[in-house]
């Protein structure tokens, strides 16, 4: 699973932890320590309904108060980080910047439609609301604005007003065609995908959001990410498709690839620093993690697949995944299965320049949607 996969790209296992409750959702946040060094932490939500703050380099649990520079006095984590009630567990997490001058905020979606907002990293509960009627399946943010989506088919936007993180305001709502499973932002706005097999691109005013572009796929959408004007979409039929957005209401299908297993995560990492002198390539990478923990890495174009890792045990079932940048040229992603947490550290080196070869793209002519 680990080893050199190219003259300038290396992968190794950072850690493997076993014996804990299965992690169902995770998110990362980078911060500067007292010496100005960049460090990263993970928030995880497990099958027992607990939220835990962890060191990203070791997966060890960290006391939130200690990380914030306070004194714990043996009090342990805040009670709000425990399950709100029996049978309710976290289902999606994201850390987003707080209002100007305020601490970052941890947004947590739960089963039963509950949304909670905590102060990061202390874990103090600031706000909670129930607007969705079913499990919150995903969250995404652009600066302090956060979008939530649910298996009830709704997409909701939230904005904390300046100066008061406790007064989280519900901004607007959109109704998708079916359960929503993934969210992302591009320069035009919110992009969502789900069980309908359509990726919907949203626009709207302060009271109501509406889909202005629908990109049809042959199966339910499992994951997506946006990079520049490109939308990368993974379906449960093991397909990965790239769409190029021309404007708010039109896009063209530019690439399609079929993988051995469906992806549960699509994300991108930037910037990266070439380790080989004179190396050329785009300043980004797109990576995918499949249902068995296999990892694929592309240099921004589906045809340029530069990394393909096979999991240690192909029977392991991935339940949560996450991605973060540690330092220039280094990417870490977390793949977590039932009771097992594993992290890989990848040094991105020389990556191929984007190519436009029809035989790699698998699409003879651009498929434009308006």
Coordinates of C-alpha atoms in Angstrom, one line a residue:
X1 CA 0.0 0.0 0.0
X2 CA 2.9 2.3 0.6
X3 CA 6.0 3.0 -1.3
X4 CA 7.4 5.0 -4.2
X5 CA 4.9 5.4 -7.0
X6 CA 7.1 7.6 -9.2
X7 CA 10.5 9.3 -9.4
X8 CA 9.3 12.2 -7.4
X9 CA 6.0 11.1 -5.7
X10 CA 6.2 9.1 -2.5
X11 CA 3.6 7.7 -0.2
X12 CA 3.9 6.2 3.3
X13 CA 1.5 5.3 6.1
X14 CA 1.5 7.8 9.0
X15 CA -0.5 5.8 11.4
X16 CA -3.0 3.0 11.8
X17 CA -5.2 3.0 14.9
X18 CA -7.6 0.2 15.9
X19 CA -10.1 -0.6 18.5
X20 CA -12.2 2.6 18.6
X21 CA -15.8 3.2 17.8
X22 CA -16.2 3.6 14.0
X23 CA -15.7 7.2 12.8
X24 CA -18.7 8.2 10.7
X25 CA -17.6 11.7 9.7
X26 CA -14.4 13.9 9.9
X27 CA -13.1 17.3 9.0
X28 CA -9.7 19.0 9.3
X29 CA -8.5 22.4 10.4
X30 CA -5.0 23.9 10.2
X31 CA -3.7 26.3 12.8
X32 CA -0.5 27.9 14.0
X33 CA 1.1 26.8 17.3
X34 CA 2.8 29.1 19.7
X35 CA 6.0 29.1 17.7
X36 CA 4.2 29.9 14.4
X37 CA 4.5 26.4 13.0
X38 CA 1.5 25.0 11.0
X39 CA -0.2 22.1 12.7
X40 CA -3.5 20.3 11.8
X41 CA -6.2 18.8 13.9
X42 CA -9.2 16.6 13.1
X43 CA -12.7 16.7 14.4
X44 CA -14.4 13.3 14.3
X45 CA -17.9 12.0 15.0
X46 CA -18.3 8.4 15.9
X47 CA -20.9 5.7 15.9
X48 CA -21.6 6.4 19.6
X49 CA -22.5 10.0 18.9
X50 CA -19.4 11.5 20.3
X51 CA -17.4 14.4 18.9
X52 CA -13.6 14.2 19.5
X53 CA -10.7 16.6 18.7
X54 CA -7.6 14.7 17.5
X55 CA -4.1 15.5 16.5
X56 CA -3.8 14.9 12.7
X57 CA -0.3 13.5 12.8
X58 CA -1.1 10.7 15.4
X59 CA -4.9 10.5 15.6
X60 CA -4.6 10.8 19.4
X61 CA -7.4 12.6 21.2
X62 CA -6.6 16.2 22.2
X63 CA -8.2 18.1 25.1
X64 CA -10.1 21.0 23.5
X65 CA -9.3 23.3 26.4
X66 CA -5.6 22.5 26.4
X67 CA -5.4 23.2 22.6
X68 CA -7.1 26.6 23.2
X69 CA -4.4 27.4 25.8
X70 CA -6.7 27.1 28.8
X71 CA -6.6 25.0 32.0
X72 CA -8.6 21.8 32.0
X73 CA -8.6 21.1 35.8
X74 CA -9.5 17.5 34.9
X75 CA -12.9 18.5 33.7
X76 CA -12.7 16.7 30.4
X77 CA -14.4 17.7 27.1
X78 CA -17.5 19.8 27.2
X79 CA -20.7 17.9 27.7
X80 CA -22.1 19.3 24.5
X81 CA -19.6 17.1 22.6
X82 CA -21.5 14.0 23.8
X83 CA -24.6 12.7 22.0
X84 CA -27.5 15.2 22.2
X85 CA -29.8 12.3 23.0
X86 CA -29.8 8.5 22.7
X87 CA -29.6 7.2 19.1
X88 CA -28.5 10.6 17.6
X89 CA -25.0 10.8 16.1
X90 CA -23.0 13.3 14.0
X91 CA -23.3 12.7 10.3
X92 CA -21.3 15.6 8.8
X93 CA -18.8 18.1 10.0
X94 CA -17.0 21.3 8.8
X95 CA -14.9 23.9 10.5
X96 CA -15.4 27.4 9.0
X97 CA -14.1 30.9 9.8
X98 CA -16.1 32.8 12.4
X99 CA -17.3 36.4 12.1
X100 CA -14.5 39.0 11.8
X101 CA -12.3 38.8 14.8
X102 CA -14.0 35.7 16.3
X103 CA -12.8 32.1 16.7
X104 CA -13.5 29.5 14.0
X105 CA -16.7 27.6 14.2
X106 CA -17.3 23.8 14.1
X107 CA -20.6 23.1 12.3
X108 CA -22.0 19.6 13.0
X109 CA -25.0 18.0 11.3
X110 CA -26.7 15.1 13.0
X111 CA -29.2 12.4 12.2
X112 CA -32.8 13.6 12.8
X113 CA -31.9 16.9 11.1
X114 CA -30.2 18.7 14.1
X115 CA -27.6 21.3 13.3
X116 CA -25.2 22.4 16.1
X117 CA -22.5 25.1 16.0
X118 CA -19.5 25.0 18.4
X119 CA -16.6 27.3 19.1
X120 CA -13.4 25.8 17.8
X121 CA -11.4 24.4 19.4
X122 CA -13.0 24.7 22.9
X123 CA -16.2 22.8 21.9
X124 CA -18.5 25.4 23.6
X125 CA -22.0 25.1 22.2
X126 CA -23.1 28.3 20.6
X127 CA -26.2 27.5 18.6
X128 CA -28.5 24.7 17.5
X129 CA -31.5 24.5 15.2
X130 CA -33.7 21.9 13.5
X131 CA -34.7 23.0 10.0
X132 CA -34.1 19.7 8.1
X133 CA -36.5 16.9 8.7
X134 CA -34.0 14.1 8.1
X135 CA -30.3 13.3 8.5
X136 CA -27.9 16.1 7.5
X137 CA -25.8 14.3 5.0
X138 CA -23.2 17.0 4.1
X139 CA -21.9 20.5 4.8
X140 CA -19.7 22.9 2.8
X141 CA -18.5 26.4 3.4
X142 CA -17.2 29.5 1.5
X143 CA -15.6 31.7 4.1
X144 CA -18.1 32.0 7.0
X145 CA -21.2 31.1 4.9
X146 CA -22.1 27.4 5.4
X147 CA -24.5 25.3 3.4
X148 CA -26.2 22.1 4.7
X149 CA -28.0 19.4 2.8
X150 CA -30.1 16.5 3.9
X151 CA -31.6 13.2 2.8
X152 CA -34.9 15.1 2.9
X153 CA -33.9 16.8 -0.3
X154 CA -33.4 20.3 1.1
X155 CA -30.3 22.6 0.7
X156 CA -30.0 25.4 3.3
X157 CA -27.7 28.3 3.6
X158 CA -26.6 29.8 6.9
X159 CA -24.7 33.0 7.7
X160 CA -23.5 34.1 11.1
X161 CA -23.9 37.9 11.4
X162 CA -20.7 39.9 12.1
X163 CA -19.6 40.0 15.7
X164 CA -22.0 37.5 17.2
X165 CA -21.4 33.8 16.4
X166 CA -24.3 32.8 18.7
X167 CA -26.9 34.5 16.4
X168 CA -26.6 32.1 13.5
X169 CA -29.1 33.0 10.8
X170 CA -31.0 30.7 8.4
X171 CA -30.6 32.5 5.0
X172 CA -32.4 30.5 2.3
X173 CA -33.6 27.1 1.2
X174 CA -33.7 25.1 -2.0
X175 CA -35.5 21.9 -2.8
X176 CA -33.5 19.3 -4.7
X177 CA -34.9 16.4 -6.8
X178 CA -34.0 13.8 -4.2
X179 CA -31.8 13.1 -1.2
X180 CA -28.6 15.2 -1.4
X181 CA -25.3 13.3 -0.6
X182 CA -22.6 15.9 -1.5
X183 CA -22.0 19.6 -1.7
X184 CA -19.3 22.0 -3.0
X185 CA -18.8 25.6 -3.9
X186 CA -17.5 27.0 -7.2
X187 CA -17.2 30.6 -8.3
X188 CA -20.8 30.6 -9.4
X189 CA -22.3 29.3 -6.1
X190 CA -23.4 26.1 -4.5
X191 CA -23.2 22.7 -6.3
X192 CA -25.0 19.6 -5.0
X193 CA -25.4 16.0 -6.0
X194 CA -27.5 13.1 -4.8
X195 CA -29.8 10.1 -5.4
X196 CA -31.5 11.7 -8.4
X197 CA -28.4 11.3 -10.5
X198 CA -28.3 15.0 -11.2
X199 CA -25.8 17.6 -10.2
X200 CA -27.6 20.8 -9.5
X201 CA -25.9 24.2 -9.6
X202 CA -27.7 26.8 -7.4
X203 CA -28.4 30.5 -7.5
X204 CA -30.8 32.6 -5.4
X205 CA -31.6 35.6 -3.4
X206 CA -31.7 35.9 0.4
X207 CA -35.0 34.0 0.7
X208 CA -35.0 31.2 -1.8
X209 CA -32.4 29.3 -3.8
X210 CA -33.1 27.7 -7.2
X211 CA -31.2 25.3 -9.5
X212 CA -30.1 27.1 -12.6
X213 CA -28.2 24.2 -14.2
X214 CA -28.7 20.4 -13.9
X215 CA -26.0 18.0 -15.1
X216 CA -27.5 14.5 -15.6
X217 CA -25.7 11.2 -14.8
X218 CA -26.8 7.6 -15.2
X219 CA -26.6 6.8 -11.5
X220 CA -26.8 8.4 -8.1
X221 CA -24.1 10.9 -7.3
X222 CA -21.8 9.8 -4.4
X223 CA -19.2 12.6 -4.4
X224 CA -18.2 15.8 -6.1
X225 CA -15.6 18.6 -5.9
X226 CA -15.1 21.9 -7.8
X227 CA -11.8 23.2 -9.0
X228 CA -11.7 26.4 -11.0
X229 CA -14.4 26.1 -13.6
X230 CA -14.4 22.3 -13.5
X231 CA -16.9 20.1 -11.6
X232 CA -15.7 16.6 -10.8
X233 CA -18.5 14.1 -10.2
X234 CA -18.3 10.5 -9.0
X235 CA -21.4 8.2 -9.2
X236 CA -22.3 4.9 -7.5
X237 CA -21.8 3.3 -10.9
X238 CA -18.0 3.8 -10.5
X239 CA -17.9 6.6 -13.1
X240 CA -16.0 9.9 -12.6
X241 CA -17.0 12.7 -15.0
X242 CA -15.5 16.2 -15.5
X243 CA -17.7 19.1 -16.4
X244 CA -16.4 22.5 -17.6
X245 CA -18.7 25.3 -16.6
X246 CA -18.8 28.1 -19.2
X247 CA -21.1 30.4 -17.2
X248 CA -23.8 30.1 -14.5
X249 CA -26.2 28.3 -16.8
X250 CA -24.1 26.1 -19.2
X251 CA -21.4 23.4 -19.0
X252 CA -19.8 20.8 -21.2
X253 CA -18.8 17.2 -20.3
X254 CA -15.1 16.9 -21.1
X255 CA -13.9 13.6 -19.6
X256 CA -15.2 10.4 -18.2
X257 CA -13.4 7.4 -16.5
X258 CA -14.7 4.2 -15.0
X259 CA -13.0 2.9 -11.8
X260 CA -12.9 -0.5 -10.1
X261 CA -15.0 0.7 -7.2
X262 CA -17.3 3.7 -6.5
X263 CA -15.7 6.7 -4.8
X264 CA -16.9 8.0 -1.5
X265 CA -14.7 11.1 -1.6
X266 CA -13.5 13.6 -4.3
X267 CA -11.4 16.5 -3.2
X268 CA -8.5 18.7 -4.3
X269 CA -5.3 19.8 -2.8
X270 CA -3.4 23.0 -3.6
X271 CA -0.8 24.3 -3.6
X272 CA 1.8 21.7 -4.1
X273 CA 5.5 22.3 -4.6
X274 CA 7.4 20.3 -7.3
X275 CA 10.3 18.4 -5.7
X276 CA 12.1 17.9 -9.0
X277 CA 13.9 20.8 -10.5
X278 CA 12.2 22.0 -13.7
X279 CA 9.1 19.9 -13.1
X280 CA 6.0 21.2 -14.8
X281 CA 2.3 20.7 -14.1
X282 CA -0.8 22.3 -12.7
X283 CA -0.6 23.7 -9.1
X284 CA -3.4 21.4 -8.0
X285 CA -4.3 17.7 -7.7
X286 CA -7.6 15.9 -7.5
X287 CA -7.9 12.8 -5.4
X288 CA -10.5 10.2 -4.9
X289 CA -11.0 7.5 -2.2
X290 CA -13.2 4.5 -3.0
X291 CA -15.4 2.3 -0.9
X292 CA -12.6 -0.1 -0.2
X293 CA -10.0 2.5 0.8
X294 CA -8.3 2.6 -2.6
X295 CA -6.8 6.0 -3.5
X296 CA -6.5 7.6 -6.9
X297 CA -4.7 10.9 -7.7
X298 CA -5.1 13.0 -10.8
X299 CA -3.2 16.1 -11.9
X300 CA -6.4 18.0 -12.5
X301 CA -7.4 16.0 -15.5
X302 CA -9.0 12.6 -15.4
X303 CA -6.7 11.3 -18.1
X304 CA -3.6 12.2 -16.1
X305 CA -3.8 9.6 -13.3
X306 CA -0.5 9.6 -11.5
X307 CA -1.2 7.6 -8.4
X308 CA -3.3 4.4 -7.7
X309 CA -3.0 2.8 -4.3
X310 CA -4.5 -0.6 -3.4
X311 CA -5.8 -0.9 0.2
X312 CA -4.2 -3.2 2.6
X313 CA -7.5 -5.2 3.0
X314 CA -9.9 -4.8 0.0
X315 CA -12.8 -6.0 2.2
X316 CA -12.5 -3.0 4.6
X317 CA -15.5 -0.7 4.3
X318 CA -14.8 3.0 4.4
X319 CA -17.2 5.0 6.6
X320 CA -15.5 8.4 6.7
X321 CA -12.8 10.2 4.8
X322 CA -11.0 13.5 5.0
X323 CA -8.3 15.6 3.3
X324 CA -6.0 18.2 4.5
X325 CA -2.7 20.0 3.6
X326 CA 0.1 19.8 6.0
X327 CA 3.0 21.6 4.4
X328 CA 4.0 22.8 0.9
X329 CA 4.1 19.7 -1.3
X330 CA 2.6 17.4 1.3
X331 CA -1.0 16.1 1.4
X332 CA -2.5 13.8 4.0
X333 CA -5.8 12.0 3.7
X334 CA -7.6 9.9 6.3
X335 CA -9.5 6.7 5.4
X336 CA -11.5 5.3 8.3
X337 CA -13.3 2.0 8.4
X338 CA -15.2 0.1 11.2
X339 CA -12.9 0.5 14.2
X340 CA -9.8 1.3 12.0
X341 CA -8.3 4.7 11.3
X342 CA -5.5 4.9 8.7
X343 CA -3.7 8.0 7.3
X344 CA -1.4 8.2 4.4
X345 CA 1.2 10.9 3.8
X346 CA 1.9 11.8 0.2
X347 CA 4.7 14.0 -1.2
X348 CA 3.6 15.3 -4.5
X349 CA 6.5 15.7 -6.9
X350 CA 6.8 16.1 -10.6
X351 CA 3.3 15.8 -12.1
X352 CA 2.4 15.6 -15.8
X353 CA 1.1 18.6 -17.6
X354 CA -2.6 18.6 -18.4
X355 CA -3.2 16.8 -21.7
X356 CA -6.1 16.8 -24.0
X357 CA -6.0 13.5 -25.7
X358 CA -9.3 12.1 -26.8
X359 CA -8.4 8.5 -26.1
X360 CA -7.6 9.4 -22.5
X361 CA -10.7 11.5 -22.0
X362 CA -13.1 8.8 -23.3
X363 CA -15.3 11.5 -24.8
X364 CA -15.3 12.1 -28.5
X365 CA -17.2 15.3 -28.6
X366 CA -18.0 17.8 -25.8
X367 CA -21.5 17.3 -24.4
X368 CA -22.8 20.7 -23.6
X369 CA -25.7 21.3 -21.2
X370 CA -27.7 24.5 -20.9

